[in-house]
Amino acid sequence: MSDASTDSAGDCTEHRTVLTEADVEALIRGICFKTGPPRTVGVELEWLVHELRDPRLPVTPERLAAAYAALRTVPLESALTVEPGGQLELSSPPAASLTACVETVSADLAAVRSVLRGQGLALAGLGTDPWHPPRRFLHEPRYDAMETHLDRAGPAGRAMMCSSASVQVCLDAGHEEPGPLGHGRRWWLAHTLGAVLVAAFANSPVLDNRPTGWRSTRQLLWTAIGPGRAGAPPLDDEPRTAWARHVLDAPVMCRRRESGPWDVPDGLTFREWTRTGAPTRDDLDYHVSTLFPPVRPRGHLELRMIDAQPGEDGWIVPLAVTTALFDDPEAAETAYRAVKPLAERAVPRPAPHNPLWLDAARAGLSDPELREAAEVCFTAALEALPRLGAGRALTDAVAAFRERHVLAGRCPADDLLDRLGGTDGLPDPDGHLTGRTSPHDGTRLRRRDPARAGSDHARHGP
């Protein structure tokens, strides 16, 4: 999907003009929610990259660099980028239909896998790297500053940067008017149904060779980073107003320089910067790009809460389910009614720092209320997919996931943990046992207390 947060609103001179608070609020309100009938869908897929012969072996920076150089010679419709730890990301162009999106990305992934296979490498669909500690591949001023900033909240930031991967679904913001497809309803639904998506697709129970006690350790990492950087705004206000306020009150990650290390202020919000300094439109655009809430408005809505999925085509299921529940009016209404009772658990903090989201990340679909909501939502999605033009293969994939996981109160993380049960080996991406580890309750991860994300880490904003 295109990055609407950086769309030009004038010529280059405007981007160098110093902004006031009022300027920032007007710009944010104008660029982050492009309303209209939902027409397009996109997906951003992050993958861990590992040695084909043995995923326990670290991939050297030289081998990663060579592989990515080879990939850049391959014509793709999706944008190919690299994450700080060397994870590969494919970002689809906006597609006119779910089917078109799946076909485009599937073809691009086949080409990418072919090149990587020739380099002796493969992709792993896991929400966190179970084999290796965080190690940065990209050494650029942006990521140096990000690491410095996130380190102030503890170790979770480095793990998020270097050891995590996701499926991010991109959908249009919706109609200006109210209703099942209205942007206000879709904004609320994304933050409430989002917890159900966390639980259903949780796939990161292991980090650094140890089970953590959480089905989605990746979601735990985001929570531990703090609400200023990775939290959502409150849902009790109009979306544009709430997001503009959130952007102004979020901490500035860094102030860029043309040479030398970037400045990493401690506790400076963008609102304070407008009062004490001279931020420009470019500074605002960059600041917005450093905010990582579970739902990020970029003209469209970017749903960021889903773990990377196992298997070559596992990513298709969350893409299909999410698209159906947002873009089919009947399914959207069913999903709204199904998750509305969950909203009582989503207090007093916004996502992902509230009890609902923490329970989803920790328990997955073993939580009875989340399981009940997931059953209703997956059924509604299956009924909606043919109305959206989805073919048999796509609906069969969703039906199989519903049967194997949702109806059984399970998520992909439970499959990984089952393979660990009674053994001391970690599963590779195909489910085979490799390496040795001992069952662990997450003590290492909790060393800096991220498991208390609902309390202490709600106060740990950078």
Short mmCIF file of C-alpha atoms in Angstrom, two decimals, residues 30-188:
data_model
loop_
_atom_site.label_atom_id
_atom_site.label_comp_id
_atom_site.label_asym_id
_atom_site.label_seq_id
_atom_site.Cartn_x
_atom_site.Cartn_y
_atom_site.Cartn_z
CA GLY A 30 -5.92 15.79 6.48
CA ILE A 31 -3.51 13.02 5.53
CA CYS A 32 -4.09 10.05 7.85
CA PHE A 33 -7.73 9.14 7.08
CA LYS A 34 -8.59 9.20 3.36
CA THR A 35 -12.27 8.35 3.42
CA GLY A 36 -14.43 6.85 0.70
CA PRO A 37 -15.87 3.46 -0.28
CA PRO A 38 -13.45 0.62 0.59
CA ARG A 39 -11.92 -0.41 -2.72
CA THR A 40 -8.39 -1.72 -2.21
CA VAL A 41 -6.50 -4.15 -0.03
CA GLY A 42 -2.81 -4.74 0.57
CA VAL A 43 -0.49 -6.79 2.74
CA GLU A 44 3.00 -6.37 4.15
CA LEU A 45 4.78 -9.62 4.96
CA GLU A 46 7.85 -9.80 7.18
CA TRP A 47 9.92 -12.99 7.19
CA LEU A 48 12.86 -14.31 9.17
CA VAL A 49 15.67 -15.49 6.88
CA HIS A 50 17.63 -18.58 7.88
CA GLU A 51 20.08 -21.17 6.59
CA LEU A 52 18.29 -23.74 4.46
CA ARG A 53 20.43 -26.60 5.77
CA ASP A 54 20.01 -25.77 9.46
CA PRO A 55 18.04 -22.82 10.89
CA ARG A 56 20.11 -22.93 14.09
CA LEU A 57 23.11 -21.58 12.21
CA PRO A 58 23.37 -17.79 12.10
CA VAL A 59 23.33 -16.22 8.66
CA THR A 60 26.39 -14.03 8.28
CA PRO A 61 25.88 -10.39 7.26
CA GLU A 62 27.89 -11.07 4.11
CA ARG A 63 25.55 -13.87 3.03
CA LEU A 64 22.48 -11.77 3.74
CA ALA A 65 23.92 -8.85 1.79
CA ALA A 66 24.68 -11.08 -1.19
CA ALA A 67 21.21 -12.60 -1.13
CA TYR A 68 19.50 -9.22 -1.00
CA ALA A 69 21.69 -7.91 -3.81
CA ALA A 70 20.52 -10.86 -5.91
CA LEU A 71 16.89 -10.24 -4.99
CA ARG A 72 17.08 -6.62 -6.10
CA THR A 73 17.71 -7.79 -9.66
CA VAL A 74 14.41 -9.70 -9.70
CA PRO A 75 11.37 -7.85 -11.10
CA LEU A 76 8.65 -7.82 -8.43
CA GLU A 77 5.33 -6.05 -8.17
CA SER A 78 5.70 -5.81 -4.40
CA ALA A 79 8.23 -3.52 -2.77
CA LEU A 80 11.12 -5.41 -1.20
CA THR A 81 12.77 -3.91 1.87
CA VAL A 82 14.99 -5.14 4.69
CA GLU A 83 14.30 -4.76 8.41
CA PRO A 84 17.00 -3.85 10.96
CA GLY A 85 17.80 -7.46 11.91
CA GLY A 86 17.90 -8.65 8.30
CA GLN A 87 14.25 -9.74 8.11
CA LEU A 88 12.84 -9.50 4.60
CA GLU A 89 9.65 -7.54 3.95
CA LEU A 90 7.40 -7.63 0.89
CA SER A 91 4.81 -4.85 0.63
CA SER A 92 2.14 -5.37 -1.99
CA PRO A 93 0.79 -2.58 -4.15
CA PRO A 94 -2.86 -1.66 -3.46
CA ALA A 95 -4.98 -4.34 -5.11
CA ALA A 96 -8.52 -3.98 -6.42
CA SER A 97 -9.57 -7.27 -4.80
CA LEU A 98 -8.46 -9.82 -2.24
CA THR A 99 -7.87 -12.37 -4.98
CA ALA A 100 -5.66 -9.98 -6.95
CA CYS A 101 -3.63 -9.22 -3.84
CA VAL A 102 -3.08 -12.91 -3.09
CA GLU A 103 -2.08 -13.67 -6.68
CA THR A 104 0.42 -10.80 -6.84
CA VAL A 105 2.13 -11.56 -3.56
CA SER A 106 2.16 -15.32 -4.15
CA ALA A 107 3.96 -14.83 -7.45
CA ASP A 108 6.47 -12.45 -5.87
CA LEU A 109 7.10 -14.84 -2.98
CA ALA A 110 7.74 -17.71 -5.39
CA ALA A 111 10.37 -15.61 -7.15
CA VAL A 112 11.95 -14.55 -3.86
CA ARG A 113 12.09 -18.10 -2.54
CA SER A 114 13.71 -19.33 -5.75
CA VAL A 115 16.52 -16.78 -5.46
CA LEU A 116 17.04 -17.44 -1.76
CA ARG A 117 17.12 -21.19 -2.35
CA GLY A 118 19.95 -20.65 -4.80
CA GLN A 119 21.78 -18.81 -2.02
CA GLY A 120 21.19 -21.64 0.46
CA LEU A 121 18.64 -19.60 2.42
CA ALA A 122 14.93 -19.87 3.24
CA LEU A 123 12.09 -17.88 4.77
CA ALA A 124 10.55 -18.72 8.15
CA GLY A 125 7.01 -17.70 9.09
CA LEU A 126 7.42 -17.11 12.82
CA GLY A 127 6.49 -14.10 14.91
CA THR A 128 9.80 -14.19 16.80
CA ASP A 129 13.14 -15.79 16.04
CA PRO A 130 13.32 -18.88 18.28
CA TRP A 131 16.97 -19.65 17.56
CA HIS A 132 19.11 -16.53 17.76
CA PRO A 133 19.53 -13.48 20.01
CA PRO A 134 18.88 -10.06 18.46
CA ARG A 135 21.61 -8.95 16.08
CA ARG A 136 21.40 -5.88 13.90
CA PHE A 137 22.09 -6.23 10.19
CA LEU A 138 21.45 -2.62 9.13
CA HIS A 139 23.74 -0.02 10.63
CA GLU A 140 22.30 3.32 9.59
CA PRO A 141 21.69 6.56 11.54
CA ARG A 142 17.94 5.82 11.74
CA TYR A 143 18.45 2.44 13.36
CA ASP A 144 21.31 3.59 15.57
CA ALA A 145 19.00 6.28 16.94
CA MET A 146 16.08 3.85 17.24
CA GLU A 147 18.19 1.40 19.22
CA THR A 148 19.41 4.13 21.58
CA HIS A 149 15.87 5.38 22.11
CA LEU A 150 14.29 1.96 22.66
CA ASP A 151 17.07 0.78 24.97
CA ARG A 152 15.81 3.29 27.54
CA ALA A 153 12.73 1.08 28.04
CA GLY A 154 14.63 -2.20 28.30
CA PRO A 155 15.65 -5.09 26.02
CA ALA A 156 12.33 -5.50 24.21
CA GLY A 157 13.17 -2.86 21.62
CA ARG A 158 16.18 -4.70 20.22
CA ALA A 159 14.22 -7.95 20.04
CA MET A 160 11.40 -6.17 18.23
CA MET A 161 13.82 -4.59 15.75
CA CYS A 162 15.85 -7.68 14.99
CA SER A 163 13.94 -10.81 15.99
CA SER A 164 10.27 -10.28 15.05
CA ALA A 165 8.12 -10.66 11.95
CA SER A 166 4.47 -10.05 11.12
CA VAL A 167 1.60 -10.08 8.65
CA GLN A 168 0.28 -6.53 8.28
CA VAL A 169 -3.07 -6.10 6.54
CA CYS A 170 -3.79 -2.76 4.85
CA LEU A 171 -7.38 -1.67 4.25
CA ASP A 172 -9.05 1.55 3.18
CA ALA A 173 -10.16 3.84 5.99
CA GLY A 174 -13.82 3.60 5.00
CA HIS A 175 -16.74 5.92 4.36
CA GLU A 176 -16.93 9.34 5.96
CA GLU A 177 -20.49 8.52 6.96
CA PRO A 178 -21.38 6.19 9.87
CA GLY A 179 -22.33 2.57 9.38
CA PRO A 180 -20.59 -0.82 9.12
CA LEU A 181 -18.09 0.53 6.58
CA GLY A 182 -17.74 4.01 8.09
CA HIS A 183 -14.25 5.08 9.12
CA GLY A 184 -15.25 5.58 12.76
CA ARG A 185 -16.65 2.05 13.03
CA ARG A 186 -13.66 0.56 11.22
CA TRP A 187 -11.23 2.41 13.52
CA TRP A 188 -13.04 1.06 16.60
#
